[in-house]
CSV table of C-alpha atoms and ligand atoms in Angstrom, one decimal:
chain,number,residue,atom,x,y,z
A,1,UNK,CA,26.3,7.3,-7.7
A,2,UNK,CA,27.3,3.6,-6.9
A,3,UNK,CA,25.1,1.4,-5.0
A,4,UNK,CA,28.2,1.4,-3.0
A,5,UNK,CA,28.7,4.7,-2.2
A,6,UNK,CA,24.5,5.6,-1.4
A,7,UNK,CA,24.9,2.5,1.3
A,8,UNK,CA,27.8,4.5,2.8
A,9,UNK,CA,25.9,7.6,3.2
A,10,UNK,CA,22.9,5.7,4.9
A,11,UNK,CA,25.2,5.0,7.3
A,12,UNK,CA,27.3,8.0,7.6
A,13,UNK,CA,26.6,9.9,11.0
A,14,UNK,CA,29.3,12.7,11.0
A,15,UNK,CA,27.4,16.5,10.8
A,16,UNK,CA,30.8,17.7,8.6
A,17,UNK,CA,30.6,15.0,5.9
A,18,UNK,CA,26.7,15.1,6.2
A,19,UNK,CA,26.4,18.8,5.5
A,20,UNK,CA,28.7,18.3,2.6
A,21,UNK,CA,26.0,16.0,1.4
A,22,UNK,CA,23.4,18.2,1.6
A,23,UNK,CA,25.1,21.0,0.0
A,24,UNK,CA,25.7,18.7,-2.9
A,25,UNK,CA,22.1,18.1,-3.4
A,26,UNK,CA,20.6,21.4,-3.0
A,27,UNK,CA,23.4,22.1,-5.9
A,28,UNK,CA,21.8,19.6,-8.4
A,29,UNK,CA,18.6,21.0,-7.0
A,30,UNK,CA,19.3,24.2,-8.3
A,31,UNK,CA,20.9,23.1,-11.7
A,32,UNK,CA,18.3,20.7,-12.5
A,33,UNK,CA,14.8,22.3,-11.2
A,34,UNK,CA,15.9,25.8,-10.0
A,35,UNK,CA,16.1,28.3,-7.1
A,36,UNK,CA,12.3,28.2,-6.4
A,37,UNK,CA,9.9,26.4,-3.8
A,38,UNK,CA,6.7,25.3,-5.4
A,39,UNK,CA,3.6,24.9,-3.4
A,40,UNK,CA,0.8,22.9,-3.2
A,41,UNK,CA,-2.0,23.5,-1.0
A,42,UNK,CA,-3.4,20.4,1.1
A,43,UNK,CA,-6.6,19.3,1.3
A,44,UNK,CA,-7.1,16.1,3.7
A,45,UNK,CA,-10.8,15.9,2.1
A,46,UNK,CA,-11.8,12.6,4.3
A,47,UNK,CA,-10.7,10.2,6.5
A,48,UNK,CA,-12.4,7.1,5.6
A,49,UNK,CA,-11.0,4.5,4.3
A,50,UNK,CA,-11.7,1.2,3.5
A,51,UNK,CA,-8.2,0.2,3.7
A,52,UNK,CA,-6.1,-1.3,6.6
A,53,UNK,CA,-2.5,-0.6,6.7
A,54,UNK,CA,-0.8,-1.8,9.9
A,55,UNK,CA,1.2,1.8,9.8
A,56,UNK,CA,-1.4,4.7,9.5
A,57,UNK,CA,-3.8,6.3,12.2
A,58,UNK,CA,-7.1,6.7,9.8
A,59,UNK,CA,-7.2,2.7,8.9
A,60,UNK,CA,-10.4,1.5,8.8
A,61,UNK,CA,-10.2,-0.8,11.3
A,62,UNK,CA,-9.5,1.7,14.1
A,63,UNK,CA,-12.4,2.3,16.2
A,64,UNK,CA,-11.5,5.4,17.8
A,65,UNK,CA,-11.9,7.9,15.8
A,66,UNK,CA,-14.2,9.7,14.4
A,67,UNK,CA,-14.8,9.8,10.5
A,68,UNK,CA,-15.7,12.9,8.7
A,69,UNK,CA,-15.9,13.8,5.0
A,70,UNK,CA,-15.7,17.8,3.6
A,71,UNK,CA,-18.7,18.9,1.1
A,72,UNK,CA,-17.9,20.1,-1.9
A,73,UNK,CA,-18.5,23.6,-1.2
A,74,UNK,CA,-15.8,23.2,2.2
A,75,UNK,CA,-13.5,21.8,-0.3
A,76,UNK,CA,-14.3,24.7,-2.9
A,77,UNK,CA,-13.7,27.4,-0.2
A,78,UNK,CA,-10.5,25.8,0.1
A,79,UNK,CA,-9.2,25.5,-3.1
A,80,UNK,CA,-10.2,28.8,-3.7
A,81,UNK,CA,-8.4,30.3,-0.5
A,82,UNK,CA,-4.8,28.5,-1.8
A,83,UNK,CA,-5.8,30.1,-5.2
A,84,UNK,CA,-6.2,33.6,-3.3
A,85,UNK,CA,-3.3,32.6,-1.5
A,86,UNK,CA,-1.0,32.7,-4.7
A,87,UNK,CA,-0.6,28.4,-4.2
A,88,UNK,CA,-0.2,27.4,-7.8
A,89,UNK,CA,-1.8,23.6,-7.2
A,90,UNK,CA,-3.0,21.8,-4.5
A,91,UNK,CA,-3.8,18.5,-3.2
A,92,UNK,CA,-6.6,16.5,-2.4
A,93,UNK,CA,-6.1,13.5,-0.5
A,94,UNK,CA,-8.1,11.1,1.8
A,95,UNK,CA,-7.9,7.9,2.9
A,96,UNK,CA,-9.1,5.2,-0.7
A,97,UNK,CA,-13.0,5.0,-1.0
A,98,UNK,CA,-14.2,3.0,-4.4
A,99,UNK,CA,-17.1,3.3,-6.5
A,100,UNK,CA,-19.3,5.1,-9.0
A,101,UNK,CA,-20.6,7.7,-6.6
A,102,UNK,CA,-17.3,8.2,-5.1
A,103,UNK,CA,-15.9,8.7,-8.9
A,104,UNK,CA,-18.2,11.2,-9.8
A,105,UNK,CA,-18.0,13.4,-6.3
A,106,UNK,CA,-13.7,13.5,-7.2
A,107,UNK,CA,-14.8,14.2,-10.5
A,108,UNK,CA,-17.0,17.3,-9.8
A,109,UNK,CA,-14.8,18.8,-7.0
A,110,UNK,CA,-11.7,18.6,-9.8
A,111,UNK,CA,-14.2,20.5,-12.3
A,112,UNK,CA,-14.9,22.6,-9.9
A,113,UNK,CA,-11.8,23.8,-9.1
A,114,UNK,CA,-10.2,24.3,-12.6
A,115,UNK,CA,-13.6,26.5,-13.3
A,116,UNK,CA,-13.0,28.9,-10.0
A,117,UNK,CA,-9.4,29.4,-10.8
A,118,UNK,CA,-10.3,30.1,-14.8
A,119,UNK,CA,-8.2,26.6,-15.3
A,120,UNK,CA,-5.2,28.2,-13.6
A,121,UNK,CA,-5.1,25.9,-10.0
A,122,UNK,CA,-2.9,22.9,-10.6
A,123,UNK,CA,-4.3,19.6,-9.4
A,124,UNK,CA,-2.7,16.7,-7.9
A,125,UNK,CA,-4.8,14.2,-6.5
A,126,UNK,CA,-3.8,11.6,-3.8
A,127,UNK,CA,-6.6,9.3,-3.2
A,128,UNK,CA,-5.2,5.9,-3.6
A,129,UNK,CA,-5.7,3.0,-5.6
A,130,UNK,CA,-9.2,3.1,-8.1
A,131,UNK,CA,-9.4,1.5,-11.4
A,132,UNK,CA,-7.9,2.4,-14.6
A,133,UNK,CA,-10.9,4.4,-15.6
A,134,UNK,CA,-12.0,6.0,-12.8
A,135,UNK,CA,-8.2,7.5,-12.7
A,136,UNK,CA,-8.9,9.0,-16.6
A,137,UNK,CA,-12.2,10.3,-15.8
A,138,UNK,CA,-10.2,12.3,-12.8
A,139,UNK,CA,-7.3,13.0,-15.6
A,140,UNK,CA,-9.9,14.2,-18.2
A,141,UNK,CA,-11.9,16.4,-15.6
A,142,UNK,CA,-8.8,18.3,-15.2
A,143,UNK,CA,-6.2,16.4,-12.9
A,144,UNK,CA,-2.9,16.5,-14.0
A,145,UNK,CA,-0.6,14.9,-11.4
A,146,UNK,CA,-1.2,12.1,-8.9
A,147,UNK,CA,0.9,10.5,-5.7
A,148,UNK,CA,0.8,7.2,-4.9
A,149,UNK,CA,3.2,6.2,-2.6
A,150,UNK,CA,4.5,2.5,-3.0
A,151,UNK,CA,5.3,2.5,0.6
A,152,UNK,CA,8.3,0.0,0.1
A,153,UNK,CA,9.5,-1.4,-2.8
A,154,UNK,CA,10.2,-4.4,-1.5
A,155,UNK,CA,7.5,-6.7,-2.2
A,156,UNK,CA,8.0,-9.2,1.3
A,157,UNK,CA,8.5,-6.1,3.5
A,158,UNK,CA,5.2,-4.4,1.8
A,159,UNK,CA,3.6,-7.8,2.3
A,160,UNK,CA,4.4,-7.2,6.2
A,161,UNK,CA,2.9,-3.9,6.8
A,162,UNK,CA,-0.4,-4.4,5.3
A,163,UNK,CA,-2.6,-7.4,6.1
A,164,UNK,CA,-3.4,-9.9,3.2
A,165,UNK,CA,-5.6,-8.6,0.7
A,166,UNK,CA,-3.6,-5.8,0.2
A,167,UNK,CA,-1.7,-6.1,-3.3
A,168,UNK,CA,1.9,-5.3,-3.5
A,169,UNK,CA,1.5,-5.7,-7.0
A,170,UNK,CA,-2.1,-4.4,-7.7
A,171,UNK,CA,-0.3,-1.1,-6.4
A,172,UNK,CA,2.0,-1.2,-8.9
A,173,UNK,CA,0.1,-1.5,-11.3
A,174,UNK,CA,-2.2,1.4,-10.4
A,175,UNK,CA,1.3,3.5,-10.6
A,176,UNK,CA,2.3,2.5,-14.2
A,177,UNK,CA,-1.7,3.2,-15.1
A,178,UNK,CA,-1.4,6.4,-13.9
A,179,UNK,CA,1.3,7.0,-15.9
A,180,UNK,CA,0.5,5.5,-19.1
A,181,UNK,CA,-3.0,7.8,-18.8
A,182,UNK,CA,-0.4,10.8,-18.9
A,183,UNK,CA,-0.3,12.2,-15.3
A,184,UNK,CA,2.5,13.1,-13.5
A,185,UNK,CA,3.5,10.6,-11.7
A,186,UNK,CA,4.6,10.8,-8.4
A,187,UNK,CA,5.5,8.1,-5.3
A,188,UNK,CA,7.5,7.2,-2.2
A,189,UNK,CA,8.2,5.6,0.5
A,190,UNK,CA,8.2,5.3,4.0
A,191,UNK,CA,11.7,5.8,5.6
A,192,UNK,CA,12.7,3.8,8.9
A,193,UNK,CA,9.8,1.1,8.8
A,194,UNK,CA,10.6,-1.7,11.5
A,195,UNK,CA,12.8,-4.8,9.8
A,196,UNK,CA,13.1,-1.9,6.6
A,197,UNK,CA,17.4,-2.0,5.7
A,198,UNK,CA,19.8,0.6,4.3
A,199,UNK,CA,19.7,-2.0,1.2
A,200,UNK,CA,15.8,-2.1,1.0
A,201,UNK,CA,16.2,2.1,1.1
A,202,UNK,CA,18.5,2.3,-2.0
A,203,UNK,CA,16.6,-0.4,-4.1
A,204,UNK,CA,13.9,2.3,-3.0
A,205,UNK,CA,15.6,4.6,-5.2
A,206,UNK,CA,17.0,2.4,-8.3
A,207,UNK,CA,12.4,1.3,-8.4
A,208,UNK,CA,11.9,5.4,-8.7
A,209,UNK,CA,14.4,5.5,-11.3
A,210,UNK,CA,13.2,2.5,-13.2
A,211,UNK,CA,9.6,3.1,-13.3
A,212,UNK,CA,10.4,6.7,-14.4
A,213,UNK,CA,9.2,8.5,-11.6
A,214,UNK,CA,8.4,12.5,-11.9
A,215,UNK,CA,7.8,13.2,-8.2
A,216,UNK,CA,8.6,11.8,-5.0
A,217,UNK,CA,7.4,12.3,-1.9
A,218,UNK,CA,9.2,10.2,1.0
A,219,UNK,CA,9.5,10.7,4.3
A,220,UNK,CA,10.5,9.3,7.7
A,221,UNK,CA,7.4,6.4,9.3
A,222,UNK,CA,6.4,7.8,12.5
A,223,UNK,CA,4.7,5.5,14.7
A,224,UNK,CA,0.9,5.6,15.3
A,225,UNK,CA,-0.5,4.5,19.0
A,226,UNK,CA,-4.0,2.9,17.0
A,227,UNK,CA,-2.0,1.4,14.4
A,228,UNK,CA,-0.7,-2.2,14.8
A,229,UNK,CA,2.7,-1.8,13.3
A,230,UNK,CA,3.5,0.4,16.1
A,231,UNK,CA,3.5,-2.0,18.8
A,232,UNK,CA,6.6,-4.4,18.5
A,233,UNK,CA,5.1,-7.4,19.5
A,234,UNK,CA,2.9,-7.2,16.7
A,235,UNK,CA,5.7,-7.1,14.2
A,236,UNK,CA,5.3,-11.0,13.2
A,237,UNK,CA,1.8,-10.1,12.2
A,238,UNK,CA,0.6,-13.3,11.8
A,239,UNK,CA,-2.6,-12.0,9.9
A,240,UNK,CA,0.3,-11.8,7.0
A,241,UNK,CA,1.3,-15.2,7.4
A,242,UNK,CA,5.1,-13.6,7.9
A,243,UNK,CA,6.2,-16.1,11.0
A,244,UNK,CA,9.7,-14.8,11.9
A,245,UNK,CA,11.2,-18.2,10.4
A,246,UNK,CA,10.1,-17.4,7.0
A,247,UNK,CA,10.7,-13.5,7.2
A,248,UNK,CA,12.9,-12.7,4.6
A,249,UNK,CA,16.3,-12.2,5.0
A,250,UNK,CA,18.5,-9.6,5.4
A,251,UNK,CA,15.1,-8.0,7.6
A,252,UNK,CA,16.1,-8.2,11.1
A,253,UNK,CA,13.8,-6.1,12.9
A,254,UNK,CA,15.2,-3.3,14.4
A,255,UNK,CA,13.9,0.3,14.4
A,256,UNK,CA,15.1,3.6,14.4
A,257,UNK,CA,15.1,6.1,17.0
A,258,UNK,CA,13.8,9.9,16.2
A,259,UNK,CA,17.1,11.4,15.3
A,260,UNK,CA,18.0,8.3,12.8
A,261,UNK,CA,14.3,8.8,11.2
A,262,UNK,CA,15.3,12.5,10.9
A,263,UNK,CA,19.1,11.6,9.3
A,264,UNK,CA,17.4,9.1,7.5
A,265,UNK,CA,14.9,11.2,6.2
A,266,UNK,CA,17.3,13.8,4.8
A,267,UNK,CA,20.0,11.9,3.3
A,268,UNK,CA,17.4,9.4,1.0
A,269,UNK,CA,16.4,13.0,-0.1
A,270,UNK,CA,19.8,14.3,-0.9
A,271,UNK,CA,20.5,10.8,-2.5
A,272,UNK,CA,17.8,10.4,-4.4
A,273,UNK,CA,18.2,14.0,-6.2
A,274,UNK,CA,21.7,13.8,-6.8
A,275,UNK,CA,20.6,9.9,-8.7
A,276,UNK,CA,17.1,11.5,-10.6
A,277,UNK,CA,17.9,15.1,-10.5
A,278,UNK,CA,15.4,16.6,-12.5
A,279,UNK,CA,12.4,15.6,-10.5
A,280,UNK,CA,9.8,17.1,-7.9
A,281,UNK,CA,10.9,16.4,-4.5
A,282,UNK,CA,8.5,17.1,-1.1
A,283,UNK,CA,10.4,18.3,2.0
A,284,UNK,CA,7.8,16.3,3.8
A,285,UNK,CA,5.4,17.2,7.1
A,286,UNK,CA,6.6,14.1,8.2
A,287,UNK,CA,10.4,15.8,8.8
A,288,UNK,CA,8.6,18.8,10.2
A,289,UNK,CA,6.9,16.2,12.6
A,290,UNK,CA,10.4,14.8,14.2
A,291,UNK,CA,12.2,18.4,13.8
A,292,UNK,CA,10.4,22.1,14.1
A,293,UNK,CA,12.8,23.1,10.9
A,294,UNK,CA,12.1,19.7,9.1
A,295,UNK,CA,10.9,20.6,5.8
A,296,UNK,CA,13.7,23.8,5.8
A,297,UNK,CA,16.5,21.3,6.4
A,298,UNK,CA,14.5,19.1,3.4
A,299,UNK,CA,14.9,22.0,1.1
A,300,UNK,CA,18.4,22.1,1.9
A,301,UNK,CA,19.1,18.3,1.2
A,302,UNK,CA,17.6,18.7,-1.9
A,303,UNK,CA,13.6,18.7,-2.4
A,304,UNK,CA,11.9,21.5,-4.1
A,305,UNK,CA,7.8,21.8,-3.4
A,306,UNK,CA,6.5,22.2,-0.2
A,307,UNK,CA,2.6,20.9,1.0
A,308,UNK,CA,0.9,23.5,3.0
A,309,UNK,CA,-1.5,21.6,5.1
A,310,UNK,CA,-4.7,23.7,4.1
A,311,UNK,CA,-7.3,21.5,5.3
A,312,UNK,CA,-9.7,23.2,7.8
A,313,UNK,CA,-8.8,23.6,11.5
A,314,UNK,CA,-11.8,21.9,12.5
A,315,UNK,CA,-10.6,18.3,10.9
A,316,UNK,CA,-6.9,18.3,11.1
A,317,UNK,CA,-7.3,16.3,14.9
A,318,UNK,CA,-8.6,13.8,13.0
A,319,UNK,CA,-6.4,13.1,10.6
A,320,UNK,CA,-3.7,11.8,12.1
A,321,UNK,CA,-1.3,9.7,10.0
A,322,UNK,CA,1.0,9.1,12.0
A,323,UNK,CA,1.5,10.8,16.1
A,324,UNK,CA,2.3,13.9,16.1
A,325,UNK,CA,1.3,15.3,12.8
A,326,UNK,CA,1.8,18.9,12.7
A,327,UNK,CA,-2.3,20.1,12.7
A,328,UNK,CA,-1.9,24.0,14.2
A,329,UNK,CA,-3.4,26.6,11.8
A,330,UNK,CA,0.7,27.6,11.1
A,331,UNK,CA,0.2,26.9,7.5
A,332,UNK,CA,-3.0,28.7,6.7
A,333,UNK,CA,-3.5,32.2,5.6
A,334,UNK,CA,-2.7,34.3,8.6
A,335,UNK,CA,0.7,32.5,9.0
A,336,UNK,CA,1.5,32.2,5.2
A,337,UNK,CA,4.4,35.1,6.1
A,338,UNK,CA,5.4,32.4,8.4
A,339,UNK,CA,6.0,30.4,5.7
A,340,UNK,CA,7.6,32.1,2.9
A,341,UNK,CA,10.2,33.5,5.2
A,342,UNK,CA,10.5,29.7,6.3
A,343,UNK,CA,11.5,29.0,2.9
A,344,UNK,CA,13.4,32.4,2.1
A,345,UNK,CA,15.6,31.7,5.3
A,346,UNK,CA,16.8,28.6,3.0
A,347,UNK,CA,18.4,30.7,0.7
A,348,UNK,CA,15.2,29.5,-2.0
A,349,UNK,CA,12.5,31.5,-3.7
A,350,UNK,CA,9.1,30.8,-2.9
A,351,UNK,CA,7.5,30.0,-6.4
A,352,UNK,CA,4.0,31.6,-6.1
A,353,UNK,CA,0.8,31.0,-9.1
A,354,UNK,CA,3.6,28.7,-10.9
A,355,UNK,CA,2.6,25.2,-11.3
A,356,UNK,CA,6.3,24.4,-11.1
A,357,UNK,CA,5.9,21.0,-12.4
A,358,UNK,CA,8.6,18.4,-12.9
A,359,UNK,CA,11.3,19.1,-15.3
A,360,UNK,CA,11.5,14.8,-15.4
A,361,UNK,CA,7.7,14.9,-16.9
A,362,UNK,CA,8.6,17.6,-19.8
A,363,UNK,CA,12.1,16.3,-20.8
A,364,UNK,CA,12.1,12.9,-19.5
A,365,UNK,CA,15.3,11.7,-17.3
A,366,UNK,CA,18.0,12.8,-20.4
A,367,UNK,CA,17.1,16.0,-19.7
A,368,UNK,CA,19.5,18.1,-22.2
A,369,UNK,CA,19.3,21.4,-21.1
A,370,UNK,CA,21.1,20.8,-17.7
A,371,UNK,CA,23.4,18.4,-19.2
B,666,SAH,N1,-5.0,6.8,1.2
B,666,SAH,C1,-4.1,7.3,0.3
B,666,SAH,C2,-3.6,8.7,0.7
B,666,SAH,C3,-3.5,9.0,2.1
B,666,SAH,S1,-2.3,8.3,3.1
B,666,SAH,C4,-2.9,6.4,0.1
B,666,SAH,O1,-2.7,5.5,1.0
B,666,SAH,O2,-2.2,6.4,-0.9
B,666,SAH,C5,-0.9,9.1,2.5
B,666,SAH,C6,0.4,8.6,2.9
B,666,SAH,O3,0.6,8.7,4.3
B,666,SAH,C7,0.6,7.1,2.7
B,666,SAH,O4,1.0,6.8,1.4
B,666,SAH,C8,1.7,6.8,3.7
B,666,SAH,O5,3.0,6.7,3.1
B,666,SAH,C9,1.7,7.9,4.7
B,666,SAH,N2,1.6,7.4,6.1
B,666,SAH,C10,0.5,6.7,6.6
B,666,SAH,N3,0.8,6.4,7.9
B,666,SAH,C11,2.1,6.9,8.2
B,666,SAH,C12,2.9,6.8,9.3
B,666,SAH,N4,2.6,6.2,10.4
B,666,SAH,N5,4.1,7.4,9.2
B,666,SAH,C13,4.5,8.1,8.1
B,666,SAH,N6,3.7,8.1,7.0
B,666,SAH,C14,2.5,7.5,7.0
B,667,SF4,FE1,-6.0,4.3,4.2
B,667,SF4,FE2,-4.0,5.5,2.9
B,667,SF4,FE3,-4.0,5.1,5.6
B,667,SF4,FE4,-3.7,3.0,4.0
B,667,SF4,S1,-2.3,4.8,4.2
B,667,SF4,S2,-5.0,3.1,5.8
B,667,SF4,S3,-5.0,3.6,2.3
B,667,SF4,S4,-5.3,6.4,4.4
């Protein structure tokens, strides 16, 4: 599809042509990765972080909350529960922490794992940016896929939602390591960020396509009370050196409401699998946060692997992303019937102990058999 034609659909608001869209994408869904839902389990294993990004409720520099970081065995128990649960992989994410001790805590949790499974647990880490070794000690320890959202891939709007010493390109470059080292690669964006334009959105999809993407996970920003880039007047962010003067063009400001996130949301997922088609696509929590039905209607408009939140009850409270992040216990065992015929109501199979990875990662983007 024309650059043309994916800045019409970001503005195309009619539920008839819409739903044709949709319908479109779950097609090439099911030609290019198949009929079934994957899942992966998720474990929010900490929320420290020694990060600061003006968008997310678990930055370092907010104050009120209060920090807390699993054990090994808690995360074990886990793991082991979305094993019993027939999960095929899950995923550990937590806010970035750095260094040796940090490195080799990852590394035994991941060991840990692919021994109480008998190797059979996929593993997809999301822990941010570390160096180029600590990333292939994870990928030799038994890792096989990690996200890393670039957040935007426009370098003066990334520049604006994160304060200074926060590397645009440093990020980058932890993406094409993790590929290079052989992992799955996966990333996204946020959708609907203040002064973010429909242009900014489909250059978002051309950067997946260039950098050979193998899994995206996007989904709509949702505003966070304790995080600066929720309060408009803080949208210069002087801390960035952005003045409005200098801000780049074509960024003019303006946000979306709930329903434009949602819209938003859905037809970047239907456009961006009908452009890659043969990747891994999340119907993210985020949809789920704005609409009860979110990451159904996801799987509709195209996206194929769905995040349990598996993280104990105990911490979900505090770890809040974003405001009104799903956290009741609907994704854990007692509900998983909740869930399946979430996904059967779709019209898609639930893909249970299959790692379901990405067709893109096997075959590469020329993939020949659904040619
Ligand atoms: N610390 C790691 C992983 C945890 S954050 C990292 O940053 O990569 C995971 C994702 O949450 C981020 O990539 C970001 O895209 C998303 N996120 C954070 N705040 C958000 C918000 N307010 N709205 C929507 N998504 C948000
Ligand atoms: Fe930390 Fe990730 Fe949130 Fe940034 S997005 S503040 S790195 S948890």
């Amino acid at each position: 599809m024309k650059k043309k034609e994916m800045l019409h659909w970001l503005d195309e608001k009619d539920p008839d042509q819409l739903d044709g869209l949709f319908r479109k994408a779950r097609a090439c869904a099911i030609e290019h990765v198949g009929t079934k839902v994957y899942f992966r389990g998720l474990i929010e294993l900490s929320n420290v972080c020694s990060k600061n990004c003006y968008y997310c409720g678990i930055r370092g520099g907010n104050p009120n909350l209060a920090r807390y970081s699993m054990t090994p065995e808690e995360i074990l128990t886990c793991a082991r529960q979305a094993f019993e649960m027939n999960y095929g992989s899950v995923v550990l994410q937590a806010g970035e922490r750095r260094g040796e001790d940090y490195a080799v805590f990852i590394e035994e949790v991941v060991r840990g794992m692919k021994a109480l499974s008998d190797g059979r647990l996929g593993i997809t880490l999301s822990l941010g940016e570390q160096t180029s070794e600590t990333y292939e000690r994870w990928f030799k320890a038994g890792a096989h896929r990690y996200l890393l959202r670039i957040e935007t891939s426009h370098p003066e709007l990334y520049q604006k939602i994160h304060p200074g010493n926060h590397s645009f390109g440093e990020r980058l470059d932890c993406l094409r390591a993790l590929k290079r080292i052989g992992y799955q690669t996966g990333t996204g964006v946020m959708i609907g960020l203040p002064g973010q334009t429909r242009e900014d959105l489909v250059n978002d999809i051309f950067f997946f396509e260039r950098e050979d993407i193998d899994m995206i996970g996007m989904g709509p920003y949702i505003p966070h009370a304790d995080a600066p880039l929720a309060r408009q007047s803080d949208l210069l962010m002087p801390e960035a050196g952005v003045s409005m003067e200098n801000r780049p063009s074509g960024l003019s400001g303006f946000r979306y409401d709930a329903e434009d996130q949602l819209r938003l949301g859905l037809v970047m997922t239907a456009l961006t699998r009908l452009h890659l088609k043969n990747v891994n696509m999340v119907a993210a929590t985020a949809l789920q946060a704005i609409d009860d039905e979110g990451r159904e209607r996801g799987i509709l408009a195209g996206a194929n692997i769905i995040m349990p939140n598996i993280t104990p009850v105990k911490y979900r409270a505090k770890y809040q992303l974003y405001a009104g992040k799903p956290y009741l216990d609907e994704d854990a065992c007692q509900c998983s019937h909740g869930l399946d015929r979430r996904i059967r109501a779709t019209g898609a199979e639930p893909g249970y102990n299959e790692w379901g990875d990405s067709p893109h990662f096997r075959f590469g983007k020329n993939d020949l058999r659904s040619a």
